[in-house]
XYZ file of C-alpha atoms in Angstrom:
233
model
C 0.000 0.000 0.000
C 1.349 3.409 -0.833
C 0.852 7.250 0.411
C 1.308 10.664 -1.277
C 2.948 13.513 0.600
C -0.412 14.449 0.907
C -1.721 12.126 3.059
C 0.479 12.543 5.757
C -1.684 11.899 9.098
C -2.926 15.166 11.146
C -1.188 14.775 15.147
C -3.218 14.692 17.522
C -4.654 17.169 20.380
C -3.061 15.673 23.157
C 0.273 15.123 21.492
C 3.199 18.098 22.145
C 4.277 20.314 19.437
C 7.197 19.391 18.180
C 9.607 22.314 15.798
C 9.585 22.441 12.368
C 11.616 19.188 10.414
C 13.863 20.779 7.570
C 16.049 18.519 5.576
C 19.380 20.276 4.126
C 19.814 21.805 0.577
C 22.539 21.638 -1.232
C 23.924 24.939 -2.191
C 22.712 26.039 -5.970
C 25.984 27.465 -7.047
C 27.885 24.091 -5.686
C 25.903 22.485 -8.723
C 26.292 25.344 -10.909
C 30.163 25.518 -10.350
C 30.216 21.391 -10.655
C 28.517 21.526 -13.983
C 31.026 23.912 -15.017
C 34.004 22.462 -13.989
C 32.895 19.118 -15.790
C 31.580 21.173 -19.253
C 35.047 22.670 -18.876
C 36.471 19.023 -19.216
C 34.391 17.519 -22.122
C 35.667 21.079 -24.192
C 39.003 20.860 -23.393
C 39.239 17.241 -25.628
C 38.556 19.547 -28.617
C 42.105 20.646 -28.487
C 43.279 17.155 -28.858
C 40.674 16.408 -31.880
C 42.459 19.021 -33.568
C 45.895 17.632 -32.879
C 44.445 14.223 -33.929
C 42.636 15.713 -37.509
C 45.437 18.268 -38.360
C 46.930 17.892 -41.498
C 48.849 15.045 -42.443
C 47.383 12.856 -39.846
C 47.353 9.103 -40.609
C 43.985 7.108 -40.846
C 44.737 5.768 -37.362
C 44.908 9.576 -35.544
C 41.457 10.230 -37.452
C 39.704 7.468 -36.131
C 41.202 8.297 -32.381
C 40.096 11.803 -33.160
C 36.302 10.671 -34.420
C 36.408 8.651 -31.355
C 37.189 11.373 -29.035
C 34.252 13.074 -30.445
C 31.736 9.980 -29.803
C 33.608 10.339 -26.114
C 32.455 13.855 -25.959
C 28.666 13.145 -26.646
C 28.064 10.764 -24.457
C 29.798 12.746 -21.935
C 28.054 15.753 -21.871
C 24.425 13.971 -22.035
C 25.447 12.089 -19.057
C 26.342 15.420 -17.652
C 22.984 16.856 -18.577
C 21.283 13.496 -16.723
C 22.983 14.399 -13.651
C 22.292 18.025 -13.287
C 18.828 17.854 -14.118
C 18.915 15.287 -11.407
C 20.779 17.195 -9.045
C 18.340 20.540 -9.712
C 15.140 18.138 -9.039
C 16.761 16.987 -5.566
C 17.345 20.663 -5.077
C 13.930 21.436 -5.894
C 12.147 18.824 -4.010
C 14.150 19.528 -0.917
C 13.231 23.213 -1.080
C 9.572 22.251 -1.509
C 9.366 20.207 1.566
C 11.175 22.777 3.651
C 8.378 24.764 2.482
C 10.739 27.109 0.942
C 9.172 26.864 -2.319
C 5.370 26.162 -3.413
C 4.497 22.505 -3.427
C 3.336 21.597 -6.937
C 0.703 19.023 -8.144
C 3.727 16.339 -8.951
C 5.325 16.535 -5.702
C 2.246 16.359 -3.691
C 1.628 12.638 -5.741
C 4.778 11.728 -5.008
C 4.371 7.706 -3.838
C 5.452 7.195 -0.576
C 5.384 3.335 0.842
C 3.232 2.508 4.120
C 6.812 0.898 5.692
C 8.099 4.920 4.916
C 5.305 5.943 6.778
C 5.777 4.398 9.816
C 9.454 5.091 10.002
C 8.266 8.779 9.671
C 5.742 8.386 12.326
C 8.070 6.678 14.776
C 10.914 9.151 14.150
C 9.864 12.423 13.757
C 12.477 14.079 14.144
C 14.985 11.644 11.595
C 14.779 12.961 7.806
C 16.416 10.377 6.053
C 13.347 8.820 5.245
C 12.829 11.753 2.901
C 16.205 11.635 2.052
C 15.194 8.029 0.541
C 11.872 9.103 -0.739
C 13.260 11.656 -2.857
C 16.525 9.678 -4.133
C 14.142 6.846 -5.053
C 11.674 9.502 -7.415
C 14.396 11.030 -8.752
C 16.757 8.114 -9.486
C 14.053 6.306 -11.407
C 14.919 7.452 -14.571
C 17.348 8.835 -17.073
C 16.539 12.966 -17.631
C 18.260 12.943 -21.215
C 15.218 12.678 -23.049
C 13.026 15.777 -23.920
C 10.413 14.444 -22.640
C 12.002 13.385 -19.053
C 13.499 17.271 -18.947
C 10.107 19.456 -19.370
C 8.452 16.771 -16.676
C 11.383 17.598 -14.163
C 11.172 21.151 -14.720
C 7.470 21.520 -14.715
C 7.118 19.152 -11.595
C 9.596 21.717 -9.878
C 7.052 24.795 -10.945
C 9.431 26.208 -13.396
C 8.393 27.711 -16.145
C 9.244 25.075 -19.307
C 8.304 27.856 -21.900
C 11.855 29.454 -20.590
C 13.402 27.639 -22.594
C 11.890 27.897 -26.101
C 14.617 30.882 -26.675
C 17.688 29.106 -25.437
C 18.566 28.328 -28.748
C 17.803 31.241 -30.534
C 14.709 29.279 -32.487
C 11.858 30.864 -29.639
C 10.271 27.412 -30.859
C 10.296 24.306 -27.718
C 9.236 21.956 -30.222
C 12.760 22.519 -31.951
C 14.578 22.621 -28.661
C 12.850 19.227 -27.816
C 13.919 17.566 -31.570
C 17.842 18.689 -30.732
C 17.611 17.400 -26.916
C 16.250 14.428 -28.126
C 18.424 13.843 -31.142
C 21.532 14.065 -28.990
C 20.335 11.670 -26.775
C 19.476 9.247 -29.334
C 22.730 9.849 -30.773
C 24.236 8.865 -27.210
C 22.091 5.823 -26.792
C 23.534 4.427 -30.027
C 26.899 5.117 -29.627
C 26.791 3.020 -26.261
C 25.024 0.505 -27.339
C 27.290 0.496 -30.203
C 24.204 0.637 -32.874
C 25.984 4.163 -34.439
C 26.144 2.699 -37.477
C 25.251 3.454 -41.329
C 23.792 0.929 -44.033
C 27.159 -0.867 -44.240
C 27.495 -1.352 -40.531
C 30.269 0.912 -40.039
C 30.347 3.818 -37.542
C 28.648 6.642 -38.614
C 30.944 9.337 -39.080
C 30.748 12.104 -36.709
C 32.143 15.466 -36.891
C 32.999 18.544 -34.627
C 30.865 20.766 -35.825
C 28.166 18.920 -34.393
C 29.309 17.706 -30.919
C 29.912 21.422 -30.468
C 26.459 21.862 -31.503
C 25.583 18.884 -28.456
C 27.696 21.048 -25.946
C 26.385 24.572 -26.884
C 22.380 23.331 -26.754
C 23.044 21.244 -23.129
C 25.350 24.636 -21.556
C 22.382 26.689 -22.925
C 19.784 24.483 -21.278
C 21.491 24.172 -18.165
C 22.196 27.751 -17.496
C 18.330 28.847 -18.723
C 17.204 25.810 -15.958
C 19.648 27.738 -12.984
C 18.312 30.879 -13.764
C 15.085 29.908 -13.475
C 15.860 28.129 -10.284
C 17.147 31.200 -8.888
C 15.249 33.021 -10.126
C 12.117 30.709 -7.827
C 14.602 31.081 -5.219
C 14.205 34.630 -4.558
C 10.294 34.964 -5.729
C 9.043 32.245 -3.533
């Protein structure tokens, strides 16, 4: 049998008051400055693509420089995955510490009766919340558009924000590019990035840079925003 957050039992008259139950936050520019650091990492393998792809490099150096560029994209949508899921821990926390408005989506959020009772019997312990919120938001990958706009709309965020990140003001073609780099990921791990005569589709620079400007974009539209909730709310 499972709960919602809403359905948290009302304490009773003749039980004492006890003081508010907060759970800590991490700090929003400690994720910010993480992301950054690791963005900073995945761009700084450009410089050996180019060393591998200058002239007069052997078919060996091109391949290790095509590969570096495979390396790239599934390195920065894993990077993606984890801030998004860092942002919705950060969001969810903030919500509970009534800190920001609860939305529809976290008030659903499926709690199990065996949570419940640990609650109950230990008010004043918050790692059952801890739990509760690791388990929603480690359920899935967020690298698909579709997981991304749920995230950011659960967390009241505004998901028209970022129609403009691109420059297109359309989030139907933001969605096509998140999704088309994560479909590019997915098939370069499972090692299914390949053409009609099952070699490895080629891959070029000008395109993982396009993968690493759309997810910095994203990512700095999605902590302004947060902040941005942080100081209205």
């Amino acid at each position: 049998m499972k709960k919602t957050f809403s359905d948290c039992p009302s304490r009773s008259v003749h039980s004492r008051d006890k003081q508010k139950i907060s759970i800590p936050s991490s700090e929003l520019s400690d994720i910010k400055n993480n992301f950054d650091i690791c963005l900073s990492e995945i761009k700084e393998r450009f410089s050996l693509v180019d060393l591998l792809s200058s002239t007069g490099s052997d078919a060996a150096e091109i391949k290790a420089s095509k590969d570096i560029l495979r390396y790239q994209t599934v390195s920065i949508d894993s990077l993606l995955d984890y801030y998004i899921h860092q942002i919705a821990v950060y969001g969810l926390k903030k919500m509970f510490n009534e800190e920001w408005a609860k939305t529809n989506p976290y008030k659903k959020i499926n709690i199990e009766l065996s949570t419940v009772e640990i609650a109950i019997q230990n008010p004043e312990n918050t790692d059952w919340i801890e739990s509760v919120i690791a388990q929603w938001s480690g359920k899935d990958t967020f690298m698909s558009a579709e997981k991304i706009v749920f995230v950011i709309k659960a967390l009241g965020l505004d998901v028209k924000e970022i129609a403009n990140i691109d420059g297109s003001d359309d989030i139907a073609e933001v969605k096509i590019k998140i999704d088309a780099l994560y479909n590019r990921r997915t098939s370069i791990v499972h090692y299914a990035d390949l053409d009609n005569n099952r070699l490895k589709k080629d891959i070029k620079k000008e395109e993982v840079e396009q993968y690493i400007a759309l997810v910095e974009s994203l990512c700095n539209k999605v902590f302004d925003l947060v902040q941005k909730k942080d100081s209205s709310d």
